């Protein structure tokens, strides 16, 4: 009997100790890693802020817990430490992928995103005006006018005294002769004003034939200018990246995406390093998460970059946990509650100006 009582006391003490340890663990703040990725997470003085940070703080408040954030230097470091269980989790712009899901856990999606391309500001396809206002084309136009004027006046020399239209002084004949030559080239001339002299008829045939050459030169020149500028200047899609200097970050979903499409690119250790190369004109295009590039193009790099509208690979961001984390389920429940109560929408509206 005494032995049974001793076992019961030991069991009760063990239960109390376990409950005490569990209670102590519940009182400890959650430890989460993040990385510099405005507007999702970034250092603001001594504080860490951003959409993901505000969302995680709201989740912790819903759970009745505090949360502490540690800013790490690189995205791979953040994921490695999380996978190894050194922290409770990580939050930033973490894409949920099959490879990552195999080695760690993820929450429900917290943000819909996708990969986009950023190019230097002002890049665009060639316009008709930019093509026409070229010195070489302007000189060609001047030469064409000179040819028509000279041809008209030469026809005046041949036809003066042969038909009434050309029976006028040289000064008076300047514009009518130019007009006659222009109509001959464009419309084939006036039937009632056909050349009557032998030299005039030969020269008229020469003008008509040469007009075909002149028109062909103009069309070929404009077509070549548009084609060359389109090939050498603009990036409008993934297929336009071939032969361009393309950058993204190492070990990212963007890098995997470019590798799968055999697009040669430079992988940078951090987003800041990549942006620095872009600002120094070392890159023709950057492929990365659309919301982050949009934030940079609108605020930090205003006037330096522009974002192509198309999303090339839709992605979902999530909160990362070590495998088999006990936090995954309660945080998912908290996320659902924040969505149902409108708290999530208020956070999204604060950072993006729209409901997500």
mmCIF file of C-alpha atoms in Angstrom, residues 47-213:
data_model
loop_
_atom_site.group_PDB
_atom_site.id
_atom_site.type_symbol
_atom_site.label_atom_id
_atom_site.label_comp_id
_atom_site.label_asym_id
_atom_site.label_seq_id
_atom_site.Cartn_x
_atom_site.Cartn_y
_atom_site.Cartn_z
ATOM 1 C CA UNK A 47 13.185 48.171 -34.609
ATOM 2 C CA UNK A 48 12.148 45.624 -37.230
ATOM 3 C CA UNK A 49 9.052 46.412 -39.261
ATOM 4 C CA UNK A 50 7.219 45.418 -42.421
ATOM 5 C CA UNK A 51 4.113 43.548 -43.531
ATOM 6 C CA UNK A 52 5.376 40.133 -42.409
ATOM 7 C CA UNK A 53 6.529 41.531 -39.068
ATOM 8 C CA UNK A 54 3.185 43.189 -38.338
ATOM 9 C CA UNK A 55 1.371 39.997 -39.315
ATOM 10 C CA UNK A 56 3.545 37.836 -37.051
ATOM 11 C CA UNK A 57 3.039 40.221 -34.146
ATOM 12 C CA UNK A 58 -0.736 40.011 -34.660
ATOM 13 C CA UNK A 59 -0.499 36.195 -34.705
ATOM 14 C CA UNK A 60 1.563 36.170 -31.497
ATOM 15 C CA UNK A 61 -0.935 38.482 -29.829
ATOM 16 C CA UNK A 62 -3.765 36.160 -30.849
ATOM 17 C CA UNK A 63 -1.836 33.270 -29.271
ATOM 18 C CA UNK A 64 -1.145 35.255 -26.102
ATOM 19 C CA UNK A 65 2.601 35.156 -26.731
ATOM 20 C CA UNK A 66 5.371 37.668 -27.286
ATOM 21 C CA UNK A 67 7.609 37.415 -30.344
ATOM 22 C CA UNK A 68 11.235 38.406 -30.866
ATOM 23 C CA UNK A 69 12.780 38.940 -34.296
ATOM 24 C CA UNK A 70 16.387 38.448 -35.323
ATOM 25 C CA UNK A 71 17.557 39.922 -38.631
ATOM 26 C CA UNK A 72 19.986 37.617 -40.454
ATOM 27 C CA UNK A 73 22.311 38.550 -43.296
ATOM 28 C CA UNK A 74 21.035 36.224 -46.010
ATOM 29 C CA UNK A 75 17.979 34.254 -47.050
ATOM 30 C CA UNK A 76 19.791 30.885 -47.122
ATOM 31 C CA UNK A 77 21.065 31.449 -43.550
ATOM 32 C CA UNK A 78 17.519 32.143 -42.388
ATOM 33 C CA UNK A 79 16.180 28.945 -43.947
ATOM 34 C CA UNK A 80 19.137 26.830 -42.753
ATOM 35 C CA UNK A 81 18.756 27.912 -39.123
ATOM 36 C CA UNK A 82 15.014 27.320 -39.266
ATOM 37 C CA UNK A 83 15.423 23.874 -40.801
ATOM 38 C CA UNK A 84 17.923 22.912 -38.090
ATOM 39 C CA UNK A 85 15.474 23.914 -35.337
ATOM 40 C CA UNK A 86 17.607 26.722 -33.936
ATOM 41 C CA UNK A 87 14.542 29.017 -33.793
ATOM 42 C CA UNK A 88 10.767 28.694 -33.677
ATOM 43 C CA UNK A 89 10.354 29.848 -37.260
ATOM 44 C CA UNK A 90 11.067 32.404 -39.957
ATOM 45 C CA UNK A 91 8.947 34.977 -41.727
ATOM 46 C CA UNK A 92 9.609 37.354 -44.626
ATOM 47 C CA UNK A 93 8.834 36.740 -48.314
ATOM 48 C CA UNK A 94 9.371 32.970 -48.069
ATOM 49 C CA UNK A 95 7.966 31.126 -51.087
ATOM 50 C CA UNK A 96 6.349 27.787 -50.381
ATOM 51 C CA UNK A 97 8.020 25.241 -52.675
ATOM 52 C CA UNK A 98 8.066 21.472 -52.907
ATOM 53 C CA UNK A 99 11.796 21.318 -52.099
ATOM 54 C CA UNK A 100 11.432 23.458 -48.983
ATOM 55 C CA UNK A 101 8.285 21.640 -47.850
ATOM 56 C CA UNK A 102 10.272 18.395 -47.898
ATOM 57 C CA UNK A 103 12.681 19.588 -45.174
ATOM 58 C CA UNK A 104 10.578 22.014 -43.129
ATOM 59 C CA UNK A 105 6.981 22.908 -42.368
ATOM 60 C CA UNK A 106 4.964 25.850 -43.662
ATOM 61 C CA UNK A 107 1.885 27.672 -42.532
ATOM 62 C CA UNK A 108 -1.051 28.374 -44.775
ATOM 63 C CA UNK A 109 -0.214 30.969 -47.460
ATOM 64 C CA UNK A 110 0.033 34.482 -46.042
ATOM 65 C CA UNK A 111 0.538 36.350 -49.335
ATOM 66 C CA UNK A 112 -0.024 35.752 -53.070
ATOM 67 C CA UNK A 113 2.998 36.732 -55.111
ATOM 68 C CA UNK A 114 4.962 35.811 -58.222
ATOM 69 C CA UNK A 115 8.158 36.398 -60.166
ATOM 70 C CA UNK A 116 8.454 39.495 -62.327
ATOM 71 C CA UNK A 117 11.101 41.300 -64.368
ATOM 72 C CA UNK A 118 12.462 44.760 -63.618
ATOM 73 C CA UNK A 119 14.325 46.700 -66.310
ATOM 74 C CA UNK A 120 15.934 50.152 -66.309
ATOM 75 C CA UNK A 121 13.424 52.995 -66.268
ATOM 76 C CA UNK A 122 12.563 54.484 -69.626
ATOM 77 C CA UNK A 123 13.047 51.271 -71.543
ATOM 78 C CA UNK A 124 10.382 50.803 -74.159
ATOM 79 C CA UNK A 125 9.867 49.730 -77.686
ATOM 80 C CA UNK A 126 10.884 52.145 -80.436
ATOM 81 C CA UNK A 127 8.244 54.688 -81.428
ATOM 82 C CA UNK A 128 7.604 56.142 -84.852
ATOM 83 C CA UNK A 129 8.812 59.547 -83.707
ATOM 84 C CA UNK A 130 12.045 58.229 -82.220
ATOM 85 C CA UNK A 131 12.709 56.430 -85.471
ATOM 86 C CA UNK A 132 11.891 59.369 -87.725
ATOM 87 C CA UNK A 133 13.901 61.913 -85.772
ATOM 88 C CA UNK A 134 17.292 60.576 -86.757
ATOM 89 C CA UNK A 135 20.011 62.580 -88.468
ATOM 90 C CA UNK A 136 20.628 60.079 -91.239
ATOM 91 C CA UNK A 137 16.930 59.851 -92.070
ATOM 92 C CA UNK A 138 16.588 63.645 -91.932
ATOM 93 C CA UNK A 139 19.449 63.988 -94.414
ATOM 94 C CA UNK A 140 17.785 61.435 -96.688
ATOM 95 C CA UNK A 141 14.535 63.434 -96.602
ATOM 96 C CA UNK A 142 16.389 66.646 -97.454
ATOM 97 C CA UNK A 143 18.132 64.851 -100.321
ATOM 98 C CA UNK A 144 14.762 63.588 -101.632
ATOM 99 C CA UNK A 145 13.313 67.117 -101.596
ATOM 100 C CA UNK A 146 16.411 68.415 -103.386
ATOM 101 C CA UNK A 147 16.068 65.691 -106.029
ATOM 102 C CA UNK A 148 12.407 66.531 -106.622
ATOM 103 C CA UNK A 149 13.087 70.247 -106.791
ATOM 104 C CA UNK A 150 16.078 69.783 -109.102
ATOM 105 C CA UNK A 151 14.160 67.303 -111.263
ATOM 106 C CA UNK A 152 11.203 69.677 -111.537
ATOM 107 C CA UNK A 153 13.365 72.592 -112.560
ATOM 108 C CA UNK A 154 15.208 70.415 -115.089
ATOM 109 C CA UNK A 155 11.847 69.404 -116.546
ATOM 110 C CA UNK A 156 10.981 73.130 -116.761
ATOM 111 C CA UNK A 157 14.112 73.614 -118.863
ATOM 112 C CA UNK A 158 13.092 70.748 -121.183
ATOM 113 C CA UNK A 159 9.376 71.580 -121.428
ATOM 114 C CA UNK A 160 9.355 75.395 -121.440
ATOM 115 C CA UNK A 161 7.804 76.494 -124.695
ATOM 116 C CA UNK A 162 6.429 72.972 -125.275
ATOM 117 C CA UNK A 163 3.370 73.195 -122.976
ATOM 118 C CA UNK A 164 1.625 76.088 -121.205
ATOM 119 C CA UNK A 165 2.183 74.674 -117.674
ATOM 120 C CA UNK A 166 5.914 75.379 -117.894
ATOM 121 C CA UNK A 167 5.646 78.652 -119.785
ATOM 122 C CA UNK A 168 6.627 80.917 -116.908
ATOM 123 C CA UNK A 169 9.778 82.533 -115.507
ATOM 124 C CA UNK A 170 12.276 80.534 -113.452
ATOM 125 C CA UNK A 171 11.159 82.214 -110.227
ATOM 126 C CA UNK A 172 7.486 81.556 -110.930
ATOM 127 C CA UNK A 173 8.207 77.995 -112.029
ATOM 128 C CA UNK A 174 9.924 76.853 -108.809
ATOM 129 C CA UNK A 175 6.905 75.534 -106.927
ATOM 130 C CA UNK A 176 4.841 74.384 -109.968
ATOM 131 C CA UNK A 177 7.847 72.421 -111.244
ATOM 132 C CA UNK A 178 8.444 70.853 -107.792
ATOM 133 C CA UNK A 179 4.735 70.014 -107.561
ATOM 134 C CA UNK A 180 4.813 68.412 -111.015
ATOM 135 C CA UNK A 181 7.823 66.243 -110.041
ATOM 136 C CA UNK A 182 6.190 65.236 -106.744
ATOM 137 C CA UNK A 183 2.981 64.169 -108.482
ATOM 138 C CA UNK A 184 4.966 62.281 -111.084
ATOM 139 C CA UNK A 185 6.748 60.276 -108.360
ATOM 140 C CA UNK A 186 3.691 59.714 -106.145
ATOM 141 C CA UNK A 187 0.817 59.485 -108.619
ATOM 142 C CA UNK A 188 2.489 58.850 -111.930
ATOM 143 C CA UNK A 189 2.029 62.465 -113.055
ATOM 144 C CA UNK A 190 -0.765 64.338 -114.818
ATOM 145 C CA UNK A 191 -2.063 62.746 -117.981
ATOM 146 C CA UNK A 192 -2.706 66.168 -119.561
ATOM 147 C CA UNK A 193 0.809 67.334 -118.669
ATOM 148 C CA UNK A 194 2.850 64.525 -120.107
ATOM 149 C CA UNK A 195 6.330 65.558 -121.240
ATOM 150 C CA UNK A 196 6.354 66.527 -124.907
ATOM 151 C CA UNK A 197 10.068 66.970 -125.543
ATOM 152 C CA UNK A 198 12.333 63.991 -126.148
ATOM 153 C CA UNK A 199 14.576 64.865 -123.215
ATOM 154 C CA UNK A 200 11.529 65.533 -121.025
ATOM 155 C CA UNK A 201 10.050 62.102 -121.748
ATOM 156 C CA UNK A 202 13.338 60.322 -121.058
ATOM 157 C CA UNK A 203 13.807 62.271 -117.842
ATOM 158 C CA UNK A 204 10.176 61.623 -116.806
ATOM 159 C CA UNK A 205 10.712 57.865 -117.162
ATOM 160 C CA UNK A 206 13.896 58.194 -115.108
ATOM 161 C CA UNK A 207 12.023 60.019 -112.324
ATOM 162 C CA UNK A 208 9.254 57.399 -112.197
ATOM 163 C CA UNK A 209 11.702 54.506 -112.011
ATOM 164 C CA UNK A 210 13.929 56.243 -109.460
ATOM 165 C CA UNK A 211 10.873 56.960 -107.303
ATOM 166 C CA UNK A 212 10.449 53.226 -106.721
ATOM 167 C CA UNK A 213 14.008 53.112 -105.463
#
